[in-house]
Each structure stands twice: as C-alpha cells, then as structure tokens.
Amino acid sequence: NATLQQRLVPVRLFYDFLVEEGVRESNPVGRGRYTPGRGRGGGSARGLVPRMVKLPWIPAEAEWLQVLKVFRAEPIRNRLMLALAYDAALRREELCSLRTEDIDPAHRTLRVRAETTKTRQERMVPYSASTGVLLGEYLRHRAALSRARGPLFLSESRRNLAQPLTLWTWSKVVRRLALAADVPRFSTHTTRHLCLTDLARMGWELHAIASFAGHRSTESTLRYIHLSGRELSARLNASMSHLHAWRVGMLTGADGRGTE
C-alpha cells in the first residue's frame, strides 16, 4: 500500500501540471479529503487507493530461534552484524557504514554517525556483553584481512577482498539465511523492529525508545508501543481482569461449575 501511494504522487503531479496548462479540466488522481458539513457543501472524497497503516512485522519466538540457528553456522562477521543490528536497533546503512573508530569497547558503545542515519541525527547506543565477545573475536579475524583503520566490516570474497562491505552484500546474506531458516519475511530491517518492540515490552518510556532509535518524532516510535501490546495489556489487567477472566473461564470450565 505504501509503495502504491508513493507511485501515485508523480502521476498526480503530472495531472496537476496538465490542469494548470489547460490541457485537462480536472485531475483523475484525486487526493483524499474531508469537507465539514452535509449536503452539497460538505462530505468526504476518497483517494484513488485507500490508505492503510500497518504495523511492522516481527518474527514469532520460534521463527527468531530458527533464524539464530542458521546464523550460528555463519562466519564471525555475519554473526556480529546480526547481533549489532538487533542490540543497537541499527538500520542497514547504519550497520554497514560503521567504522573502527565508531566503536568504544571500554564502555560497550558505538557512535552512529549523522551522515549514515535517515534523520541525519547522530546518536550513541550501547551493545551487550555477549555482542562484545563477538566483536573481540571479529576484530582479531579482521586483523588478518587488514590492519588499516576504516570500515569495520570487510568483504571476504576473492574479487573484493578486504574492501568495505556493501549494503547489497549484507542484504543478500540476510535473504539467503532467511530462506534457509524458512522465515522468508525476515529482512535487514526486521532486527530493528524486533529490538524496539522488545524495549517497549520491557517498559521503556516512549521518549527513551525514540532517542535510542534515532526517531525525529515519537509518532514513529508509537508503532512499536502498539505492536508490543504493552498499554492494552496493562489497561486490561488494571481495569477488568477479574471480569475478563470470568467470561473466558465460562468457556473453559474455570468458573468451578464445569461445562456440559
């Protein structure tokens, strides 16, 4: 749906141009809009394609374990990249653009440079002790390829040996392993969605998640709060847990009278 909306924009603008030039009287690719009032002076006009807002997809626990099982057999570079992508909720470009000087092993943090981010906002993010172990192992392995400072992740193919790893190479790696794990919807952005949803599940505040993710607006962050179901679960437990449990218990016989 989002792709269709994007492709309609140039078509709509083209017809706007034709209307301005007097070639057409109206634009057939209309914009959805609402005018207050009823009757001839008010009402709503639907867009050519209805706009739908969907929550990001994240893998179920069993699917995530399948992906991890496949990744465990991969070289150290690929395992570290997956760990950092999840740990720090990194976008694909942010991950592949990391440099050796961006890493601070003493404090287990990494700098996401402004020029690599979608919002052009620099941020500092932590990574876990487990990822730190993978990082130490990878740095020793990387030294065998190149001792020069610069891009953290290097290609190991014969054609591009020790050259910076490209976005497309990482995408191909993830796609290959997603198919091997039988989780075809898994992509380079899935780890970011999963990390931010897990933070929401753990009770992080909205602004803290937005800062961690590098979101310019908390509207983007709200998707992960909704996806986690945290607020709905809390309200359900606080306001009507007994009533809800009783109604469901009537179906399962948990009310003490049993079922016939």
Short mmCIF file of C-alpha atoms in Angstrom, two decimals, residues 117-236:
data_model
loop_
_atom_site.label_atom_id
_atom_site.label_comp_id
_atom_site.label_asym_id
_atom_site.label_seq_id
_atom_site.Cartn_x
_atom_site.Cartn_y
_atom_site.Cartn_z
CA THR A 117 21.20 7.93 9.50
CA LYS A 118 17.80 8.50 7.98
CA THR A 119 17.11 11.58 10.12
CA ARG A 120 20.70 12.96 9.97
CA GLN A 121 20.93 12.88 13.75
CA GLU A 122 23.98 11.37 15.43
CA ARG A 123 23.47 9.12 18.43
CA MET A 124 25.38 6.90 20.84
CA VAL A 125 23.97 3.43 21.52
CA PRO A 126 25.12 0.56 23.76
CA TYR A 127 25.61 -3.09 22.92
CA SER A 128 25.51 -6.13 25.17
CA ALA A 129 28.37 -8.08 26.75
CA SER A 130 27.61 -11.07 24.50
CA THR A 131 27.97 -8.89 21.43
CA GLY A 132 31.21 -7.54 22.91
CA VAL A 133 32.62 -11.09 22.91
CA LEU A 134 31.72 -11.48 19.22
CA LEU A 135 33.26 -8.08 18.48
CA GLY A 136 36.58 -9.03 20.09
CA GLU A 137 36.68 -12.26 18.08
CA TYR A 138 35.83 -10.44 14.85
CA LEU A 139 38.49 -7.74 15.37
CA ARG A 140 41.13 -10.45 15.67
CA HIS A 141 39.80 -12.04 12.50
CA ARG A 142 39.67 -8.66 10.71
CA ALA A 143 43.32 -8.01 11.51
CA ALA A 144 44.19 -10.97 9.27
CA LEU A 145 42.42 -9.19 6.38
CA SER A 146 43.57 -5.62 7.06
CA ARG A 147 45.17 -3.73 9.92
CA ALA A 148 44.14 -0.37 8.49
CA ARG A 149 41.56 1.68 10.35
CA GLY A 150 38.39 2.42 8.44
CA PRO A 151 35.21 0.49 7.62
CA LEU A 152 34.55 -2.10 10.31
CA PHE A 153 33.03 -4.79 8.11
CA LEU A 154 35.11 -6.01 5.18
CA SER A 155 34.34 -8.23 2.24
CA GLU A 156 35.98 -11.65 2.23
CA SER A 157 35.25 -12.58 -1.38
CA ARG A 158 38.17 -13.15 -3.77
CA ARG A 159 37.09 -10.32 -6.04
CA ASN A 160 36.67 -7.68 -3.30
CA LEU A 161 38.94 -8.99 -0.57
CA ALA A 162 39.32 -6.51 2.34
CA GLN A 163 37.11 -3.94 0.60
CA PRO A 164 34.24 -2.28 2.54
CA LEU A 165 31.16 -4.49 2.73
CA THR A 166 28.31 -3.11 0.62
CA LEU A 167 24.65 -2.76 1.59
CA TRP A 168 23.67 -5.18 -1.16
CA THR A 169 26.06 -7.89 0.03
CA TRP A 170 24.56 -7.76 3.53
CA SER A 171 21.04 -7.84 2.07
CA LYS A 172 21.94 -10.95 0.06
CA VAL A 173 23.39 -12.63 3.15
CA VAL A 174 20.24 -11.98 5.19
CA ARG A 175 17.98 -13.07 2.33
CA ARG A 176 19.90 -16.32 1.86
CA LEU A 177 19.75 -17.16 5.56
CA ALA A 178 16.09 -16.13 5.91
CA LEU A 179 15.17 -18.64 3.19
CA ALA A 180 17.39 -21.28 4.80
CA ALA A 181 15.56 -20.71 8.11
CA ASP A 182 12.18 -20.88 6.31
CA VAL A 183 11.33 -17.36 7.53
CA PRO A 184 11.09 -15.54 4.15
CA ARG A 185 9.69 -12.33 5.68
CA PHE A 186 12.85 -11.78 7.70
CA SER A 187 14.87 -8.85 6.30
CA THR A 188 17.70 -6.49 7.25
CA HIS A 189 15.17 -4.20 8.96
CA THR A 190 13.47 -6.94 10.99
CA THR A 191 16.07 -6.86 13.76
CA ARG A 192 15.40 -3.14 14.29
CA HIS A 193 11.65 -3.73 14.54
CA LEU A 194 12.18 -6.62 16.95
CA CYS A 195 14.60 -4.69 19.19
CA LEU A 196 12.34 -1.64 19.53
CA THR A 197 9.32 -3.85 20.21
CA ASP A 198 11.27 -5.72 22.90
CA LEU A 199 12.22 -2.41 24.52
CA ALA A 200 8.54 -1.44 24.60
CA ARG A 201 7.69 -4.83 26.13
CA MET A 202 10.30 -4.24 28.84
CA GLY A 203 8.59 -0.99 29.84
CA TRP A 204 10.91 1.62 28.32
CA GLU A 205 9.37 5.08 28.11
CA LEU A 206 8.31 6.37 24.71
CA HIS A 207 10.92 9.15 24.56
CA ALA A 208 13.70 6.79 25.63
CA ILE A 209 12.85 4.39 22.78
CA ALA A 210 12.65 7.29 20.32
CA SER A 211 16.10 8.52 21.41
CA PHE A 212 17.58 5.02 21.18
CA ALA A 213 16.11 4.51 17.69
CA GLY A 214 17.05 7.95 16.40
CA HIS A 215 13.45 8.87 15.59
CA ARG A 216 12.84 12.55 14.97
CA SER A 217 9.20 12.21 16.03
CA THR A 218 7.63 9.92 18.62
CA GLU A 219 4.85 9.11 16.14
CA SER A 220 7.18 6.56 14.53
CA THR A 221 8.01 5.11 17.93
CA LEU A 222 4.34 4.65 18.83
CA ARG A 223 4.10 1.83 16.29
CA TYR A 224 6.32 -0.31 18.49
CA ILE A 225 4.34 0.52 21.61
CA HIS A 226 1.20 -0.66 19.81
CA LEU A 227 2.97 -3.71 18.40
CA SER A 228 4.13 -4.78 21.85
CA GLY A 229 0.59 -4.62 23.22
CA ARG A 230 2.04 -3.20 26.44
CA GLU A 231 -0.51 -0.45 27.08
CA LEU A 232 -3.51 -2.59 26.17
CA SER A 233 -2.33 -5.42 28.43
CA ALA A 234 -1.72 -3.04 31.33
CA ARG A 235 -5.13 -1.45 30.99
CA LEU A 236 -6.83 -4.81 30.69
#
